[in-house]
Amino acid sequence: MYLVLIGLLGLSSAVMAVDPFHISIQPVLSNGNALVLNVQVAIPDQHLLYADQFRVEVPSPIRLIPRFLPAPEKQADPLSGENTFVFTRSFKALYAVENLNTNRLPVTVRWQGCNETVCFLPVTKTFLISWADLSSPRLRRAGRASAFGDVPVANAAAFASTIPADWRALTNRFMLVAQRAGYLSPSELLSFLESAQGQGGVAPEAPLDRWLKRSLWLSVLVLLVGGLALNLTPCVLPMIPVNLAIIGAGTGARSRRRGATLGALYGLGMAAAYGILGLLVVLTGSKFGALNASPWFNLSVAVLFAVLALAMFDVYAIDFSRFQGRFNTIGMGGGALVIVALGALAAILSGACVAPVVLSVLLLSASLYAQGHGAALLLPFILGLGMALPWPLAGAGLAWLPKPGRWMERIKHGFGVLILLAAVYYAYTGFTIWRQQPPSGARDGWLTSLPEALSRADREQKPVFIDFWASWCKNCHAMDATTFRNAQVRQQLESFVRVKVQAEHPNQPPDRDILDAFAVMGLPTYVVLIPNR
């Protein structure tokens, strides 16, 4: 019986490992009698094929010139969660063959894909294509439907013969080669445009990207030290001995080992609270870049920071920790989960001193995540981890805690000044955005209709530069006032069909549909498309 089960498990694993994608290649003739390879790709439902892993290759000196290849979609990988370009529906690709010197052509196709639970191994398959019957009328010409009913074989030469009104149909005639978001200086935008035209859409690294990649550990260290410093604020420091006594740690612990364990559990709860809070804020705010550029959002943050700042000057008292006392009695002799829960509660109810710092880190995390930095999800957790660092030592009775005194009042007032300055900044930003008028999208050769721009670019075989903007977007106005007025930028953009797509309501159709189609996470966002030749 045991051997039978092992055999069945092995058989099921083998079945699961079978590649579900189907690739076929058929030689066709274009209307101009050019040699064309028609590559058909069948993708099952709930599966995706990675665009960067799909390759069609022939031996040198023969060359394949792409005549039609659908634009991939940008979406989260079902396994890693990272944003990547994928194909989610069956498609066809047309390649013109040049320098053909044989009647039998080996064509190698490489691909890899996944479903929601399994990432399949890379596949390499070689097809032997015969051109012996090139002049035979039995050889299919491009334009006739293939065996794949949902994947028509179009005539590559006549691909741009019609202009459908739907922008979705028009986008299938283009390939997305580059995308950037946020304010760009003239030099940054010029580098982006040159890279999109000459380097296959690989945009140069933004300063923030370089900082995150090259100074990652320094960023982590800054957040850890910042979290550690939060323990010295007037809202937290006086409560440390009280909370240690409640959970049975510190000098009252039965042993240092037990005290350290209880302190570590308490600190774990604090770190987990900020980490979960960060995930909720970031993952439920996919259009945070647009939200952060809203005048009402900035003014709301300014009011909140002003309220917290006045509390630091004792104009009134904001003390969330009094709610904590209702739950502290539960910690007496409680289990590990109770101690973790009390730590999480203490972190959330730390008071006016900690709230602005936590809110600022949440805003930063959401903003960075909206720009595609997946590691930004960890920023709130790292802050909480820094705040939790001294708790195992304090729980073991090994930590030295400074005595409360007048110095705490000075620190409190210093925090108040910093928070008030932050409130002034957000208020100024909000009023500035509110006063600014929306730019004119039809000036200086800019179109305002995406279908019109795509149709023109398709006719003229020119690349498309799309500027996604909104009237409430502060960086959009800054781009119009500075970078887009730069003489070199204007000259470089002359080679593009330029269109401004106004996404005034990013969470409502049709704006949401267009933003999702181009994986726009914040405004402004710039997209470069090139026609499928």
Coordinates of C-alpha atoms in Angstrom, one line a residue:
M1 CA 0.0 0.0 0.0
Y2 CA 2.8 2.3 0.9
L3 CA 4.5 1.7 -2.5
V4 CA 1.2 2.3 -4.3
L5 CA 0.8 5.7 -2.5
I6 CA 4.4 6.6 -3.4
G7 CA 3.7 5.7 -7.0
L8 CA 0.5 7.8 -7.1
L9 CA 2.3 10.8 -5.6
G10 CA 5.0 10.5 -8.2
L11 CA 2.5 10.3 -11.0
S12 CA 0.6 13.3 -9.7
S13 CA 3.8 15.3 -9.5
A14 CA 4.7 14.3 -13.0
V15 CA 1.2 15.4 -14.3
M16 CA 1.5 18.7 -12.5
A17 CA 4.9 19.3 -14.0
V18 CA 3.6 18.9 -17.7
D19 CA 4.0 22.2 -19.4
P20 CA 0.4 23.5 -20.2
F21 CA 1.4 25.9 -23.0
H22 CA 1.1 24.9 -26.6
I23 CA 3.3 26.5 -29.3
S24 CA 3.0 25.9 -33.1
I25 CA 4.8 27.5 -36.1
Q26 CA 3.5 27.7 -39.6
P27 CA 5.3 29.2 -42.6
V28 CA 3.2 31.7 -44.6
L29 CA 3.6 34.2 -47.4
S30 CA 2.7 37.8 -47.0
N31 CA 0.9 39.6 -49.8
G32 CA 4.3 40.8 -51.0
N33 CA 5.6 37.2 -51.1
A34 CA 7.8 37.8 -48.1
L35 CA 8.7 34.8 -46.0
V36 CA 6.8 35.0 -42.6
L37 CA 6.7 32.7 -39.6
N38 CA 3.4 32.5 -37.9
V39 CA 4.0 31.6 -34.3
Q40 CA 0.8 30.5 -32.4
V41 CA 0.9 30.5 -28.6
A42 CA -2.0 28.9 -26.7
I43 CA -2.3 29.9 -23.0
P44 CA -4.8 28.1 -20.8
D45 CA -7.1 30.1 -18.5
Q46 CA -5.6 31.1 -15.2
H47 CA -2.1 30.9 -16.6
L48 CA 0.4 33.4 -17.7
L49 CA 3.5 33.4 -19.9
Y50 CA 6.5 35.7 -19.0
A51 CA 7.2 38.2 -21.8
D52 CA 10.9 38.3 -21.0
Q53 CA 11.2 34.5 -21.2
F54 CA 9.5 34.2 -24.6
R55 CA 12.1 34.0 -27.4
V56 CA 12.0 32.9 -31.0
E57 CA 15.5 32.2 -32.4
V58 CA 17.1 31.0 -35.7
P59 CA 20.7 30.2 -36.6
S60 CA 22.9 32.9 -38.0
P61 CA 23.1 34.5 -40.5
I62 CA 19.3 34.1 -40.8
R63 CA 17.4 36.9 -39.1
L64 CA 13.9 37.2 -37.8
I65 CA 12.3 40.6 -38.0
P66 CA 9.2 41.0 -35.7
R67 CA 6.2 42.2 -37.8
F68 CA 3.6 41.7 -35.1
L69 CA 3.8 41.0 -31.4
P70 CA 1.1 41.9 -29.0
A71 CA 2.0 44.2 -26.1
P72 CA 2.3 42.3 -22.8
E73 CA 0.4 43.2 -19.7
K74 CA 2.1 44.4 -16.5
Q75 CA 0.7 42.6 -13.4
A76 CA 1.7 41.0 -10.1
D77 CA 3.4 37.6 -10.4
P78 CA 1.1 35.1 -8.8
L79 CA 4.1 33.5 -6.9
S80 CA 6.6 36.3 -6.2
G81 CA 4.1 39.2 -6.0
E82 CA 6.5 41.4 -8.1
N83 CA 5.3 43.4 -11.0
T84 CA 6.3 41.8 -14.3
F85 CA 5.3 41.8 -18.0
V86 CA 3.2 38.8 -19.0
F87 CA 0.9 37.4 -21.6
T88 CA -2.4 36.1 -20.2
R89 CA -4.3 35.2 -23.4
S90 CA -3.5 33.1 -26.4
F91 CA -1.8 35.2 -29.1
K92 CA 0.1 35.0 -32.4
A93 CA 3.3 36.6 -33.4
L94 CA 4.6 37.2 -37.0
Y95 CA 8.3 37.3 -37.9
A96 CA 9.7 38.1 -41.3
V97 CA 12.6 35.9 -42.3
E98 CA 15.7 37.5 -43.9
N99 CA 18.9 36.0 -45.3
L100 CA 17.2 32.6 -45.8
N101 CA 19.7 30.2 -47.4
T102 CA 18.1 26.8 -46.9
N103 CA 14.7 25.1 -47.5
R104 CA 14.7 23.6 -44.0
L105 CA 14.9 26.1 -41.2
P106 CA 15.3 25.1 -37.5
V107 CA 13.4 27.5 -35.3
T108 CA 14.0 27.4 -31.5
V109 CA 11.3 28.8 -29.2
R110 CA 11.9 29.3 -25.5
W111 CA 9.3 30.1 -22.9
Q112 CA 8.3 29.8 -19.2
G113 CA 5.0 30.4 -17.5
C114 CA 3.1 30.0 -14.3
N115 CA -0.4 29.5 -12.9
E116 CA -1.7 30.6 -9.5
T117 CA 0.2 27.9 -7.6
V118 CA 2.9 26.4 -9.8
C119 CA 5.8 28.0 -11.7
F120 CA 6.7 25.6 -14.6
L121 CA 10.2 24.9 -15.7
P122 CA 11.6 26.7 -18.7
V123 CA 11.0 25.0 -22.0
T124 CA 13.1 25.0 -25.1
K125 CA 11.6 23.4 -28.2
T126 CA 13.0 23.3 -31.8
F127 CA 10.8 23.2 -34.8
L128 CA 12.0 22.1 -38.2
I129 CA 10.2 24.3 -40.8
S130 CA 10.3 23.3 -44.4
W131 CA 10.2 25.9 -47.2
A132 CA 10.3 23.3 -50.0
D133 CA 6.7 24.0 -51.1
L134 CA 7.2 27.8 -51.0
S135 CA 5.6 28.2 -54.5
S136 CA 2.8 25.8 -53.9
P137 CA -0.8 27.2 -53.7
R138 CA -1.3 24.9 -50.7
L139 CA 1.0 27.1 -48.6
R140 CA -1.3 29.3 -46.5
R141 CA -1.0 33.0 -46.9
A142 CA -1.3 35.4 -44.0
G143 CA -4.9 36.6 -43.6
R144 CA -6.6 33.2 -43.3
A145 CA -7.8 32.2 -39.8
S146 CA -5.7 29.6 -38.0
A147 CA -6.8 26.5 -36.1
F148 CA -6.9 28.6 -33.0
G149 CA -10.4 30.1 -33.3
D150 CA -9.7 32.9 -30.8
V151 CA -6.3 33.8 -32.4
P152 CA -6.8 35.2 -36.0
V153 CA -3.8 35.3 -38.3
A154 CA -3.6 38.8 -39.6
N155 CA -1.9 40.1 -42.6
A156 CA 1.2 41.8 -41.2
A157 CA 1.5 44.2 -44.2
A158 CA -2.2 45.3 -43.9
F159 CA -2.3 45.4 -40.1
A160 CA -2.9 49.1 -40.0
S161 CA -5.6 49.2 -42.6
T162 CA -8.5 49.9 -40.3
I163 CA -8.8 52.3 -37.3
P164 CA -11.1 50.9 -34.6
A165 CA -12.6 53.4 -32.3
D166 CA -11.8 51.4 -29.1
W167 CA -8.5 52.4 -27.6
R168 CA -8.0 48.8 -26.3
A169 CA -7.9 47.5 -29.9
L170 CA -5.5 50.2 -30.9
T171 CA -3.1 49.4 -28.1
N172 CA -2.7 45.9 -29.5
R173 CA -0.8 47.5 -32.4
F174 CA 1.9 48.8 -30.0
M175 CA 4.5 47.5 -27.6
L176 CA 5.1 49.2 -24.3
V177 CA 8.9 49.8 -24.1
A178 CA 9.4 52.2 -21.3
Q179 CA 7.5 53.6 -18.3
R180 CA 8.4 56.0 -15.5
A181 CA 6.5 57.9 -12.8
G182 CA 6.9 61.1 -10.8
Y183 CA 8.5 64.4 -11.5
L184 CA 11.5 64.2 -13.8
S185 CA 14.0 67.0 -14.5
P186 CA 14.8 67.8 -18.1
S187 CA 18.0 65.7 -18.0
E188 CA 16.1 62.7 -16.5
L189 CA 13.3 62.9 -19.1
L190 CA 15.8 63.2 -21.9
S191 CA 17.7 60.1 -20.7
F192 CA 14.4 58.3 -20.4
L193 CA 13.4 59.2 -23.9
E194 CA 16.8 58.3 -25.4
S195 CA 16.8 55.0 -23.5
A196 CA 13.3 54.2 -24.8
Q197 CA 14.2 54.9 -28.4
G198 CA 17.7 53.3 -28.4
Q199 CA 18.0 50.8 -25.7
G200 CA 14.8 48.8 -25.9
G201 CA 13.0 50.7 -23.2
V202 CA 15.4 50.1 -20.4
A203 CA 15.0 53.4 -18.5
P204 CA 17.9 54.7 -16.4
E205 CA 17.8 54.3 -12.7
A206 CA 16.1 57.1 -10.8
P207 CA 18.0 58.6 -7.8
L208 CA 15.5 57.0 -5.4
D209 CA 16.1 53.6 -7.2
R210 CA 19.8 54.0 -6.8
W211 CA 19.5 54.9 -3.1
L212 CA 17.3 51.9 -2.4
K213 CA 19.6 49.5 -4.2
R214 CA 23.0 50.9 -3.0
S215 CA 22.0 52.2 0.4
L216 CA 19.5 49.6 1.5
W217 CA 21.3 48.7 4.7
L218 CA 21.8 52.4 5.6
S219 CA 18.1 53.0 5.1
V220 CA 17.3 50.0 7.3
L221 CA 19.7 51.3 9.9
V222 CA 18.1 54.8 9.9
L223 CA 14.7 53.3 10.5
L224 CA 15.9 51.0 13.2
V225 CA 17.6 53.9 15.1
G226 CA 14.5 56.0 14.6
G227 CA 12.3 53.3 16.0
L228 CA 14.7 52.9 18.9
A229 CA 14.6 56.7 19.6
L230 CA 10.8 56.5 19.9
N231 CA 11.2 54.8 23.2
L232 CA 12.7 58.0 24.6
T233 CA 9.6 60.1 23.8
P234 CA 7.5 61.4 26.7
C235 CA 4.6 59.3 25.6
V236 CA 6.5 56.0 25.8
L237 CA 9.4 56.2 28.3
P238 CA 7.4 56.6 31.5
M239 CA 5.2 53.6 30.5
I240 CA 8.1 51.2 30.0
P241 CA 8.5 50.1 33.7
V242 CA 4.7 49.9 34.1
N243 CA 4.3 47.7 31.0
L244 CA 7.2 45.5 32.1
A245 CA 5.6 44.9 35.5
I246 CA 2.3 44.1 33.8
I247 CA 3.7 41.3 31.7
G248 CA 5.8 40.0 34.6
A249 CA 9.2 41.0 33.1
G250 CA 12.0 43.4 34.2
T251 CA 13.2 43.4 37.8
G252 CA 10.1 41.4 38.9
A253 CA 10.7 38.5 36.5
R254 CA 11.4 35.0 38.0
S255 CA 14.5 34.7 35.9
R256 CA 16.4 36.8 33.3
R257 CA 15.7 34.2 30.7
R258 CA 11.9 34.4 31.3
G259 CA 12.0 38.2 31.4
A260 CA 13.9 38.4 28.1
T261 CA 11.4 36.0 26.5
L262 CA 8.5 38.1 27.7
G263 CA 10.1 41.3 26.6
A264 CA 10.9 39.8 23.2
L265 CA 7.2 38.7 22.8
Y266 CA 6.0 42.2 23.8
G267 CA 8.4 43.8 21.3
L268 CA 7.3 41.3 18.6
G269 CA 3.8 42.5 19.0
M270 CA 4.9 46.1 18.5
A271 CA 6.8 45.3 15.3
A272 CA 3.9 43.2 14.0
A273 CA 1.4 46.0 14.7
Y274 CA 3.3 48.5 12.6
G275 CA 4.0 45.9 9.9
I276 CA 0.4 44.9 9.6
L277 CA -0.7 48.5 9.7
G278 CA 1.7 49.3 6.8
L279 CA 0.4 46.4 4.7
L280 CA -3.2 47.5 5.2
V281 CA -2.5 51.1 4.2
V282 CA -0.2 50.3 1.3
L283 CA -2.1 47.3 -0.3
T284 CA -5.5 49.0 0.0
G285 CA -4.2 52.2 -1.6
S286 CA -3.0 51.0 -5.0
K287 CA -3.6 54.5 -6.4
F288 CA -1.7 56.2 -3.6
G289 CA 0.4 58.3 -5.9
A290 CA -2.8 60.0 -7.1
L291 CA -4.1 60.3 -3.5
N292 CA -0.9 61.9 -2.3
A293 CA -1.2 64.5 -5.0
S294 CA -4.7 65.5 -4.0
P295 CA -5.1 68.9 -2.3
W296 CA -7.7 67.6 0.1
F297 CA -5.4 64.7 1.2
N298 CA -2.5 67.1 1.9
L299 CA -4.8 69.5 3.8
S300 CA -6.2 66.7 5.9
V301 CA -2.7 65.6 6.8
A302 CA -1.8 69.2 7.7
V303 CA -4.9 69.4 10.0
L304 CA -4.0 66.1 11.7
F305 CA -0.4 67.1 12.2
A306 CA -1.4 70.5 13.6
V307 CA -3.8 68.8 16.1
L308 CA -0.9 66.5 17.2
A309 CA 1.5 69.4 17.4
L310 CA -0.7 71.5 19.7
A311 CA -1.1 68.4 22.0
M312 CA 2.7 68.4 22.3
F313 CA 2.6 72.0 23.7
D314 CA -0.1 70.8 26.2
V315 CA -2.8 72.9 24.7
Y316 CA -4.9 69.8 25.3
A317 CA -4.2 66.2 26.1
I318 CA -4.2 63.4 23.7
D319 CA -3.6 60.2 25.6
F320 CA -4.6 57.0 23.9
S321 CA -2.6 55.0 26.5
R322 CA -5.5 55.3 29.0
F323 CA -7.5 52.9 26.9
Q324 CA -4.6 50.4 27.2
G325 CA -5.2 50.1 31.0
R326 CA -8.5 48.3 30.3
F327 CA -6.6 45.5 28.7
N328 CA -3.4 45.4 30.8
T329 CA -4.9 43.3 33.6
I330 CA -5.3 40.5 31.0
G331 CA -1.5 40.4 30.8
M332 CA -1.0 39.3 34.4
G333 CA 0.0 35.7 33.9
G334 CA -1.2 35.6 30.3
G335 CA 0.2 33.4 27.6
A336 CA 2.5 34.3 24.7
L337 CA -0.3 35.4 22.4
V338 CA -1.7 37.7 25.1
I339 CA 1.7 39.3 25.6
V340 CA 2.1 39.8 21.8
A341 CA -1.4 41.4 21.6
L342 CA -0.5 43.7 24.5
G343 CA 2.6 44.8 22.7
A344 CA 0.7 45.5 19.5
L345 CA -1.9 47.5 21.5
A346 CA 0.8 49.5 23.2
A347 CA 2.4 50.4 19.8
I348 CA -0.9 51.5 18.3
L349 CA -1.9 53.6 21.4
S350 CA 1.5 55.2 22.0
G351 CA 0.1 58.7 21.8
A352 CA 0.8 61.9 20.0
C353 CA 4.6 61.6 20.2
V354 CA 4.8 58.5 18.0
A355 CA 1.8 59.0 15.7
P356 CA 3.4 61.6 13.4
V357 CA 6.5 59.4 12.9
V358 CA 4.5 56.3 12.2
L359 CA 2.2 58.3 9.8
S360 CA 5.2 59.7 8.0
V361 CA 6.7 56.3 7.5
L362 CA 3.3 54.9 6.3
L363 CA 3.1 57.8 3.8
L364 CA 6.6 57.1 2.6
S365 CA 6.0 53.4 2.3
A366 CA 2.8 53.8 0.3
S367 CA 4.5 56.4 -2.0
L368 CA 7.5 54.1 -2.7
Y369 CA 5.3 51.1 -3.2
A370 CA 3.2 53.0 -5.7
Q371 CA 6.4 53.6 -7.7
G372 CA 7.1 49.9 -7.9
H373 CA 9.4 49.4 -4.9
G374 CA 8.1 46.2 -3.3
A375 CA 10.6 46.3 -0.4
A376 CA 8.8 49.5 0.8
L377 CA 6.2 47.2 2.3
L378 CA 8.7 46.4 5.1
L379 CA 9.5 50.0 6.1
P380 CA 6.7 50.2 8.9
F381 CA 7.8 46.8 10.2
I382 CA 11.4 47.9 10.4
L383 CA 10.4 51.0 12.3
G384 CA 8.5 48.8 14.8
L385 CA 11.4 46.4 15.0
G386 CA 13.6 49.3 16.0
M387 CA 11.1 50.3 18.7
A388 CA 11.1 46.7 19.9
L389 CA 14.9 46.3 20.1
P390 CA 15.4 47.3 23.8
W391 CA 12.4 45.3 25.1
P392 CA 14.2 41.9 25.5
L393 CA 17.0 43.6 27.4
A394 CA 14.6 45.6 29.5
G395 CA 12.6 42.4 30.2
A396 CA 15.8 40.7 31.4
G397 CA 16.6 43.6 33.7
L398 CA 19.8 44.4 31.7
A399 CA 18.7 47.7 30.2
W400 CA 19.4 51.1 31.7
L401 CA 16.5 53.5 31.4
P402 CA 17.0 57.2 31.8
K403 CA 15.0 58.8 34.6
P404 CA 12.1 61.0 33.5
G405 CA 12.6 64.7 34.1
R406 CA 12.4 68.2 32.6
W407 CA 14.5 67.0 29.6
M408 CA 11.5 65.1 28.5
E409 CA 9.5 68.2 28.3
R410 CA 12.1 69.8 26.1
I411 CA 12.1 66.8 23.8
K412 CA 8.3 66.9 23.7
H413 CA 8.3 70.6 22.7
G414 CA 11.0 69.8 20.1
F415 CA 8.8 67.2 18.6
G416 CA 6.0 69.7 18.6
V417 CA 8.0 72.1 16.6
L418 CA 8.9 69.5 14.0
I419 CA 5.4 68.2 13.7
L420 CA 4.1 71.8 13.3
L421 CA 6.6 72.4 10.5
A422 CA 5.4 69.2 8.8
A423 CA 1.8 70.6 9.1
V424 CA 2.9 73.9 7.5
Y425 CA 4.5 71.9 4.7
Y426 CA 1.4 69.8 3.9
A427 CA -0.8 72.9 4.2
Y428 CA 1.3 74.8 1.7
T429 CA 1.4 71.9 -0.6
G430 CA -2.4 71.5 -0.5
F431 CA -3.1 75.2 -1.1
T432 CA -0.6 75.3 -4.0
I433 CA -2.3 72.3 -5.7
W434 CA -5.7 73.8 -5.1
R435 CA -4.8 77.2 -6.7
Q436 CA -3.2 75.7 -9.8
Q437 CA -5.2 75.4 -13.0
P438 CA -5.2 72.3 -15.1
P439 CA -2.8 72.4 -18.0
S440 CA -4.0 72.7 -21.6
G441 CA -3.5 69.3 -23.1
A442 CA -4.0 70.5 -26.7
R443 CA -1.2 73.1 -26.7
D444 CA 2.2 72.8 -28.4
G445 CA 1.3 69.7 -30.4
W446 CA -0.1 67.7 -27.5
L447 CA -3.2 65.6 -28.3
T448 CA -5.9 64.9 -25.7
S449 CA -7.5 61.8 -27.3
L450 CA -5.7 58.5 -26.8
P451 CA -7.4 56.8 -29.7
E452 CA -6.6 59.7 -32.0
A453 CA -2.9 59.6 -30.9
L454 CA -2.6 55.8 -31.4
S455 CA -4.3 56.0 -34.8
R456 CA -1.9 58.8 -35.9
A457 CA 1.1 56.9 -34.6
D458 CA 0.0 53.7 -36.3
R459 CA -0.4 55.5 -39.7
E460 CA 2.9 57.4 -39.4
Q461 CA 4.8 54.5 -37.7
K462 CA 6.0 56.9 -34.9
P463 CA 6.4 56.1 -31.2
V464 CA 3.8 57.4 -28.7
F465 CA 4.6 59.4 -25.6
I466 CA 1.7 59.3 -23.1
D467 CA 1.5 61.7 -20.2
F468 CA -1.0 60.6 -17.6
W469 CA -2.0 63.6 -15.5
A470 CA -4.9 65.1 -13.4
S471 CA -5.8 68.7 -12.4
W472 CA -5.1 67.9 -8.7
C473 CA -1.6 66.4 -9.5
K474 CA 1.0 68.8 -8.2
N475 CA 3.9 67.1 -10.0
C476 CA 1.9 67.2 -13.2
H477 CA 1.7 71.0 -13.0
A478 CA 5.4 71.2 -12.1
M479 CA 6.3 69.1 -15.2
D480 CA 4.2 71.5 -17.5
A481 CA 5.8 74.5 -15.9
T482 CA 9.4 73.3 -16.1
T483 CA 10.5 70.1 -17.8
F484 CA 8.0 70.2 -20.7
R485 CA 9.0 73.8 -21.5
N486 CA 12.7 72.9 -21.8
A487 CA 13.9 73.5 -25.3
Q488 CA 15.9 70.2 -25.6
V489 CA 12.9 68.3 -24.2
R490 CA 10.5 69.9 -26.7
Q491 CA 12.9 69.1 -29.6
Q492 CA 13.3 65.4 -28.4
L493 CA 9.5 65.0 -28.2
E494 CA 9.0 66.1 -31.8
S495 CA 9.8 62.6 -32.9
F496 CA 6.9 61.3 -30.8
V497 CA 3.1 61.5 -31.1
R498 CA 2.4 63.2 -27.8
V499 CA -0.8 62.8 -25.9
K500 CA -2.0 63.9 -22.4
V501 CA -4.4 61.4 -20.8
Q502 CA -6.4 63.1 -18.0
A503 CA -7.3 60.7 -15.2
E504 CA -9.3 63.0 -13.0
H505 CA -11.1 60.1 -11.2
P506 CA -8.6 57.2 -11.0
N507 CA -10.9 54.9 -9.0
Q508 CA -13.9 55.3 -11.4
P509 CA -14.3 54.0 -15.0
P510 CA -13.3 54.8 -17.7
D511 CA -10.2 56.4 -16.0
R512 CA -9.6 53.3 -13.9
D513 CA -9.8 51.0 -17.0
I514 CA -7.1 53.0 -18.8
L515 CA -4.8 53.3 -15.7
D516 CA -5.1 49.6 -15.0
A517 CA -4.4 48.7 -18.6
F518 CA -1.1 50.5 -18.4
A519 CA -0.4 49.6 -14.8
V520 CA -0.3 53.2 -13.7
M521 CA 0.1 53.4 -9.9
G522 CA 0.5 57.2 -9.5
L523 CA 0.5 60.5 -11.4
P524 CA 2.3 61.7 -13.4
T525 CA 3.2 58.6 -15.3
Y526 CA 4.9 58.5 -18.7
V527 CA 4.6 55.6 -21.1
V528 CA 6.4 55.1 -24.4
L529 CA 4.8 52.8 -27.0
I530 CA 6.3 51.8 -30.3
P531 CA 4.3 50.4 -33.3
N532 CA 4.6 46.6 -34.0
R533 CA 6.3 46.8 -37.4

